[in-house]
Amino acid sequence: MTAPRRPASAAPPAGRGPGGGNRRHPGPRPRPFRGLPRHSCANLASGKGQGRGFESASPSAPRLPALPLAFKLERRGGACGAADYNSRHATLWAAAACSGATVSAICSSPRTELRCSSPGVHAIKPIVTGPDEEERNLFVDSSHTCFLWYYRVRHFFNNLTQVISVWVYDPENADPDELLGSAEEPSIVGGNNSIVLSTQMATLGQKPIIHTILKRKAYVSNEKMKKGTWHIMVPMTRDDALKEIRGNQVTFQDCFIADFLIVLTFPLLTIPEIPGSLPISSPRGSQLMVSWDACVVASVVLVTDMETFQTNDSFHTWTRIRVPPGSLSDAERRSVADVIISQDGIFFLTNGVLYQKSFRGFVKLGRILNLPNGGIIGISSRKWCWVKYLSKAKEKRSNFAVWTENEIYLEYILLKFARLVTTTELKNILNLSVTATLTIHSVEYTGHPLEIAVFLSYCTICTVTKKIFLVIYNEDTKQWISQDFTLDAPIDSVFVPHFIFSALPGLVLWNKHSIYYCYHNFTFTGILQTPAGHGNLSMLSNDSIIHEVFIDYYGNIVIKMENNVIFYSKINTRDVVKLHLWTNNTTRAFVLLNTSGYTYFLYALDNGTIQIQDYPLSLETRSVAFTTKNKCPYMAFHNNVARVFYFLDKGETLTFWTQIIYPENTGLYVVVESYGPKILEESHDISFEAAFGHCTKTLTITFYQNVDYEGIYDYFEMQHNNTGLVMVQLRPSEYSKTCPIAQKVFQIAVGCDDKKFIAVKGFSKKECHHHDFSYVIEKSYLRHQPPKNLKVRYIWEKYGCPLRLDFTEKFQPVIQLFDDNGYVKDVGANFIVWEIHGRDDYSFNNTMAQSGCLHEAQTWKSMIELNKHLPLEEVWGPENYIHCFSYTMGKPGDLNQPYEIINSSNGNHIFWPLGHSGMYVFRVKILDPNYSFCNLTAMFAIETFGLIPSPSVYLVAAFLFVLMLLFFTILVLSYFQYMRIYRQYIYRPLHNPQRKHKKN
């Protein structure tokens, strides 16, 4: 059953498609929002795109009755700003004016609106009937970003495309369906006319563009606007799902449109509920359990103590996950200990056994799939999304881990499980005592796309304490690395780890009461301290225990206790602060991230349903930071890192800049850290400026390789040792909880980009008649001199259109480099060509001497002689290339031989035999060992034609003379032969008469 959408009073999370923003979350960009020129007032901002109005400070309104409300507004640091404030007990609306003095407004209407003339920070405290509300410091800013993009998506599986319908709407005057994300077309009535707004913007030159974040592609509408809507077609994809709707810099009423971040992948389906099936849940009274797809955060599964729910749109809609009757006992159905959502389905851990729920049904996983039938104590999946990564191993990386006390198993695509290691093997790997007790405490995926962390419990006398230490396994190199991490803990203690999004290994680890942190590759460690000077969070939350630790890509750490008290920290900091109370202590809740990068609360209600509510994390943290006087030590931190994944090939460099602006005399700087194989060189250049009490420090970093691959003994081993994945991060030297972004993290993949390829200029598959045909190559034209002619099938799909050349024309191939974004550049490196069917009736116009060789150069003939055991395409390549421009290599030899190596500048051309036409299918290969890690080859075909030239006059005369001489010789010889026969028969009668003989 699909749950109904929420009522209008429960606003959707920010930026969720198919809607857009809402009154409180106008868009995906971390930007302030404008003052409304129509009202001559400034507007609210959350600093991270949180919204025009002050976000709700409570769970969804329908759960609690509307109560009379009074606002007390005090000015701190500026005039007031317009606000839409939802109290913990009601959502009320009224008009109030302010000009710097304290303002109170008592009202009983549904909402209270506060408008002010200039930005600043203001104290606001609702006076409510019931429990007292905490005073909040409201951050107000002005911005000229007023309007939002709204989009709808239609899927076309026949050509694997998606059509995105886009229009503009004003969230302050929008139709309720647009605010809820349920509108199918632009609004057309009253003041909520999005058709008029979109048409007006189009008249002024506005046009939306879909930009993809990872592959840097752009898609625009190829047709005119229809009914106030643009339609943009994009391909379905999983590896380029993060997209952004951007517009031109066009204003209407001095207002811009906010850029809008969306996640658009292949359509995701929820598992349907089968009638008659039974609920599966966690034990009665337990807290919520949640799992989400790391790369599609809108795909979530929730387990409560009553039901299990699944969504593919951040719980805008949801279905219940149930199991067939008889598949589990009642006790097993109510004993879910953990859950994971994966592309292979939903996996439940119940009473030590793993089960899979998918479209095919509900099955128990055990020995038949190489898993234990019982004794499983934990499952874990990836927390961070890395769509692209470089792996030198042929195997795919795992999707999730399963472990018992003594074994670890990894799950791969299509439900394939493999045992990774046992504790007995780990004792040998780590050189531990065989008599000690070693068990697996937990397994967690790190921030690295190819690493898995294993926490081990170790003790010799296991009665009071144990040691927990950490080893990391790399799925690419298959290596185990012990980390500088040891934790002494009581024997029965349990810790939950969560790795942060960083280049260097870093994590937070918590038990029931405290949070341990390990940052910067375990060099910065400790316990997060409270303002009271201790690390026990339970003492500040009425003895409640930690339920959830939420960490996002911005470095925010939100600690939610079981009674819904919330603490806040940020990575690379040492302390936590307590945030304002948001919901009551009995509601079961969970903090999640939506597709636009904002947090929201998920609530499980007592009636067996669920509800969501936006959580204005930025406004809440700013409010507390204003009270504690916590400030960011720098003014701005910028860089030009536009992607999270870069390839670096041979001979290439990657250059980035990063800039920090800070007050004078604080001495800040930018830290560049890398993690991975030591295969890159770095060069740094620093510039410094100081003016008006502020300093600007700019750091330019260049990454490159300084390795010569030519003439080495084992070329492929050298390549393998100098390729790999390097994680890099840029961060300020000092940091605080009020700084917007903790660090910039990206990958540099040193190796072959499998999207890179070469092609010969001027060849295509579109400029000829598409058909296959056969032709015969005369045996004398073949390199290996076979006894018979060779019949060849020309495969058009493989070889493309042949280029027709007169056999008097010389030809020099021009090689072009491409990647998945198209043409990159012309290749200037050395390359070789050969005819794939073995023809050798062609040559090259340059000799070795003309090319500048100092000794005999490599040729196909010499390389075939040296590598007789290899096929033709492998006898010569960058792995064995030796140049001929040094006296120290090779022998002088005959330098008048053809030089068979071509590049774009040496003027070497292929020329053809003049005595016959033919069809040649060539393969070209890059020969330069310092050009690319890829084996770059391409194919092209040439058909030669022309008139066979007339022979020489002297040759013809000589041939005729010999022919006539032969004729007269035969004539004279025949004359004498006939004369001899004639004379013989002149003197000899033709018939001798027969004589009679007497008989005796």
PDB file of N, CA, C and O in Angstrom, residues 836-870:
ATOM      1  N   ILE A 836      46.420  -5.496 -40.674  1.00  0.00           N
ATOM      2  CA  ILE A 836      46.044  -6.563 -39.745  1.00  0.00           C
ATOM      3  C   ILE A 836      45.974  -7.931 -40.402  1.00  0.00           C
ATOM      4  O   ILE A 836      46.050  -8.954 -39.715  1.00  0.00           O
ATOM      5  N   HIS A 837      45.821  -7.993 -41.729  1.00  0.00           N
ATOM      6  CA  HIS A 837      45.723  -9.282 -42.404  1.00  0.00           C
ATOM      7  C   HIS A 837      47.073  -9.776 -42.921  1.00  0.00           C
ATOM      8  O   HIS A 837      47.137 -10.821 -43.566  1.00  0.00           O
ATOM      9  N   GLY A 838      48.127  -9.015 -42.665  1.00  0.00           N
ATOM     10  CA  GLY A 838      49.469  -9.474 -43.010  1.00  0.00           C
ATOM     11  C   GLY A 838      50.044  -8.893 -44.276  1.00  0.00           C
ATOM     12  O   GLY A 838      51.130  -9.327 -44.705  1.00  0.00           O
ATOM     13  N   ARG A 839      49.393  -7.938 -44.916  1.00  0.00           N
ATOM     14  CA  ARG A 839      49.957  -7.336 -46.128  1.00  0.00           C
ATOM     15  C   ARG A 839      51.206  -6.543 -45.779  1.00  0.00           C
ATOM     16  O   ARG A 839      51.268  -5.862 -44.748  1.00  0.00           O
ATOM     17  N   ASP A 840      52.187  -6.614 -46.674  1.00  0.00           N
ATOM     18  CA  ASP A 840      53.381  -5.790 -46.511  1.00  0.00           C
ATOM     19  C   ASP A 840      53.792  -5.130 -47.824  1.00  0.00           C
ATOM     20  O   ASP A 840      54.939  -4.709 -47.968  1.00  0.00           O
ATOM     21  N   ASP A 841      52.834  -5.010 -48.760  1.00  0.00           N
ATOM     22  CA  ASP A 841      53.137  -4.374 -50.039  1.00  0.00           C
ATOM     23  C   ASP A 841      52.891  -2.871 -49.962  1.00  0.00           C
ATOM     24  O   ASP A 841      52.196  -2.286 -50.794  1.00  0.00           O
ATOM     25  N   TYR A 842      53.450  -2.242 -48.965  1.00  0.00           N
ATOM     26  CA  TYR A 842      53.442  -0.787 -48.803  1.00  0.00           C
ATOM     27  C   TYR A 842      54.735  -0.427 -48.097  1.00  0.00           C
ATOM     28  O   TYR A 842      55.428  -1.293 -47.541  1.00  0.00           O
ATOM     29  N   SER A 843      55.085   0.835 -48.083  1.00  0.00           N
ATOM     30  CA  SER A 843      56.332   1.249 -47.455  1.00  0.00           C
ATOM     31  C   SER A 843      56.197   2.683 -46.957  1.00  0.00           C
ATOM     32  O   SER A 843      55.098   3.252 -46.962  1.00  0.00           O
ATOM     33  N   PHE A 844      57.326   3.259 -46.516  1.00  0.00           N
ATOM     34  CA  PHE A 844      57.353   4.593 -45.926  1.00  0.00           C
ATOM     35  C   PHE A 844      58.361   5.443 -46.681  1.00  0.00           C
ATOM     36  O   PHE A 844      59.428   4.961 -47.091  1.00  0.00           O
ATOM     37  N   ASN A 845      58.052   6.727 -46.842  1.00  0.00           N
ATOM     38  CA  ASN A 845      58.889   7.572 -47.695  1.00  0.00           C
ATOM     39  C   ASN A 845      60.163   8.032 -47.014  1.00  0.00           C
ATOM     40  O   ASN A 845      61.143   8.347 -47.671  1.00  0.00           O
ATOM     41  N   ASN A 846      60.190   8.096 -45.670  1.00  0.00           N
ATOM     42  CA  ASN A 846      61.404   8.528 -44.965  1.00  0.00           C
ATOM     43  C   ASN A 846      62.320   7.341 -44.704  1.00  0.00           C
ATOM     44  O   ASN A 846      61.851   6.244 -44.356  1.00  0.00           O
ATOM     45  N   THR A 847      63.599   7.585 -44.841  1.00  0.00           N
ATOM     46  CA  THR A 847      64.574   6.577 -44.432  1.00  0.00           C
ATOM     47  C   THR A 847      65.020   6.877 -43.003  1.00  0.00           C
ATOM     48  O   THR A 847      64.738   7.943 -42.443  1.00  0.00           O
ATOM     49  N   MET A 848      65.740   5.934 -42.426  1.00  0.00           N
ATOM     50  CA  MET A 848      66.242   6.140 -41.074  1.00  0.00           C
ATOM     51  C   MET A 848      67.205   7.311 -41.021  1.00  0.00           C
ATOM     52  O   MET A 848      67.193   8.103 -40.068  1.00  0.00           O
ATOM     53  N   ALA A 849      68.029   7.449 -42.036  1.00  0.00           N
ATOM     54  CA  ALA A 849      68.984   8.556 -42.073  1.00  0.00           C
ATOM     55  C   ALA A 849      68.258   9.894 -42.182  1.00  0.00           C
ATOM     56  O   ALA A 849      68.618  10.869 -41.513  1.00  0.00           O
ATOM     57  N   GLN A 850      67.226   9.957 -43.027  1.00  0.00           N
ATOM     58  CA  GLN A 850      66.472  11.194 -43.167  1.00  0.00           C
ATOM     59  C   GLN A 850      65.758  11.574 -41.873  1.00  0.00           C
ATOM     60  O   GLN A 850      65.517  12.753 -41.622  1.00  0.00           O
ATOM     61  N   SER A 851      65.415  10.602 -41.064  1.00  0.00           N
ATOM     62  CA  SER A 851      64.711  10.871 -39.805  1.00  0.00           C
ATOM     63  C   SER A 851      65.662  11.231 -38.680  1.00  0.00           C
ATOM     64  O   SER A 851      65.208  11.519 -37.569  1.00  0.00           O
ATOM     65  N   GLY A 852      66.967  11.204 -38.925  1.00  0.00           N
ATOM     66  CA  GLY A 852      67.931  11.603 -37.917  1.00  0.00           C
ATOM     67  C   GLY A 852      68.447  10.484 -37.060  1.00  0.00           C
ATOM     68  O   GLY A 852      69.042  10.740 -36.001  1.00  0.00           O
ATOM     69  N   CYS A 853      68.239   9.234 -37.449  1.00  0.00           N
ATOM     70  CA  CYS A 853      68.698   8.110 -36.641  1.00  0.00           C
ATOM     71  C   CYS A 853      70.221   8.038 -36.629  1.00  0.00           C
ATOM     72  O   CYS A 853      70.883   8.273 -37.651  1.00  0.00           O
ATOM     73  N   LEU A 854      70.781   7.676 -35.479  1.00  0.00           N
ATOM     74  CA  LEU A 854      72.213   7.488 -35.325  1.00  0.00           C
ATOM     75  C   LEU A 854      72.596   6.019 -35.334  1.00  0.00           C
ATOM     76  O   LEU A 854      73.784   5.689 -35.361  1.00  0.00           O
ATOM     77  N   HIS A 855      71.595   5.167 -35.237  1.00  0.00           N
ATOM     78  CA  HIS A 855      71.805   3.735 -35.417  1.00  0.00           C
ATOM     79  C   HIS A 855      70.539   3.158 -36.021  1.00  0.00           C
ATOM     80  O   HIS A 855      69.523   3.853 -36.166  1.00  0.00           O
ATOM     81  N   GLU A 856      70.579   1.906 -36.389  1.00  0.00           N
ATOM     82  CA  GLU A 856      69.450   1.275 -37.060  1.00  0.00           C
ATOM     83  C   GLU A 856      68.221   1.263 -36.154  1.00  0.00           C
ATOM     84  O   GLU A 856      68.281   0.842 -35.003  1.00  0.00           O
ATOM     85  N   ALA A 857      67.112   1.767 -36.696  1.00  0.00           N
ATOM     86  CA  ALA A 857      65.876   1.861 -35.922  1.00  0.00           C
ATOM     87  C   ALA A 857      65.137   0.524 -35.932  1.00  0.00           C
ATOM     88  O   ALA A 857      65.396  -0.354 -36.761  1.00  0.00           O
ATOM     89  N   GLN A 858      64.205   0.399 -34.998  1.00  0.00           N
ATOM     90  CA  GLN A 858      63.359  -0.791 -34.968  1.00  0.00           C
ATOM     91  C   GLN A 858      62.437  -0.799 -36.185  1.00  0.00           C
ATOM     92  O   GLN A 858      61.956   0.241 -36.631  1.00  0.00           O
ATOM     93  N   THR A 859      62.209  -2.004 -36.721  1.00  0.00           N
ATOM     94  CA  THR A 859      61.290  -2.189 -37.844  1.00  0.00           C
ATOM     95  C   THR A 859      60.414  -3.404 -37.542  1.00  0.00           C
ATOM     96  O   THR A 859      60.690  -4.181 -36.614  1.00  0.00           O
ATOM     97  N   TRP A 860      59.360  -3.536 -38.315  1.00  0.00           N
ATOM     98  CA  TRP A 860      58.500  -4.697 -38.116  1.00  0.00           C
ATOM     99  C   TRP A 860      59.273  -5.992 -38.343  1.00  0.00           C
ATOM    100  O   TRP A 860      59.082  -6.976 -37.609  1.00  0.00           O
ATOM    101  N   LYS A 861      60.144  -5.994 -39.317  1.00  0.00           N
ATOM    102  CA  LYS A 861      60.913  -7.212 -39.609  1.00  0.00           C
ATOM    103  C   LYS A 861      61.813  -7.579 -38.431  1.00  0.00           C
ATOM    104  O   LYS A 861      61.842  -8.740 -37.987  1.00  0.00           O
ATOM    105  N   SER A 862      62.506  -6.592 -37.872  1.00  0.00           N
ATOM    106  CA  SER A 862      63.424  -6.895 -36.763  1.00  0.00           C
ATOM    107  C   SER A 862      62.667  -7.273 -35.497  1.00  0.00           C
ATOM    108  O   SER A 862      63.085  -8.151 -34.749  1.00  0.00           O
ATOM    109  N   MET A 863      61.533  -6.644 -35.265  1.00  0.00           N
ATOM    110  CA  MET A 863      60.773  -6.948 -34.058  1.00  0.00           C
ATOM    111  C   MET A 863      60.098  -8.318 -34.151  1.00  0.00           C
ATOM    112  O   MET A 863      59.946  -9.011 -33.131  1.00  0.00           O
ATOM    113  N   ILE A 864      59.665  -8.708 -35.334  1.00  0.00           N
ATOM    114  CA  ILE A 864      59.103 -10.049 -35.504  1.00  0.00           C
ATOM    115  C   ILE A 864      60.162 -11.110 -35.269  1.00  0.00           C
ATOM    116  O   ILE A 864      59.900 -12.161 -34.651  1.00  0.00           O
ATOM    117  N   GLU A 865      61.370 -10.850 -35.711  1.00  0.00           N
ATOM    118  CA  GLU A 865      62.462 -11.798 -35.484  1.00  0.00           C
ATOM    119  C   GLU A 865      62.771 -11.954 -33.995  1.00  0.00           C
ATOM    120  O   GLU A 865      63.072 -13.049 -33.529  1.00  0.00           O
ATOM    121  N   LEU A 866      62.665 -10.861 -33.244  1.00  0.00           N
ATOM    122  CA  LEU A 866      62.961 -10.921 -31.818  1.00  0.00           C
ATOM    123  C   LEU A 866      61.830 -11.537 -31.002  1.00  0.00           C
ATOM    124  O   LEU A 866      62.056 -12.035 -29.895  1.00  0.00           O
ATOM    125  N   ASN A 867      60.606 -11.490 -31.519  1.00  0.00           N
ATOM    126  CA  ASN A 867      59.435 -11.942 -30.757  1.00  0.00           C
ATOM    127  C   ASN A 867      58.601 -12.907 -31.585  1.00  0.00           C
ATOM    128  O   ASN A 867      57.401 -12.685 -31.808  1.00  0.00           O
ATOM    129  N   LYS A 868      59.221 -13.970 -32.057  1.00  0.00           N
ATOM    130  CA  LYS A 868      58.526 -14.925 -32.912  1.00  0.00           C
ATOM    131  C   LYS A 868      57.383 -15.636 -32.209  1.00  0.00           C
ATOM    132  O   LYS A 868      56.460 -16.120 -32.853  1.00  0.00           O
ATOM    133  N   HIS A 869      57.442 -15.701 -30.878  1.00  0.00           N
ATOM    134  CA  HIS A 869      56.421 -16.420 -30.116  1.00  0.00           C
ATOM    135  C   HIS A 869      55.172 -15.595 -29.881  1.00  0.00           C
ATOM    136  O   HIS A 869      54.184 -16.097 -29.332  1.00  0.00           O
ATOM    137  N   LEU A 870      55.175 -14.315 -30.261  1.00  0.00           N
ATOM    138  CA  LEU A 870      54.043 -13.428 -29.996  1.00  0.00           C
ATOM    139  C   LEU A 870      53.242 -13.174 -31.270  1.00  0.00           C
ATOM    140  O   LEU A 870      53.800 -13.194 -32.370  1.00  0.00           O
TER     141      LEU A 870
END
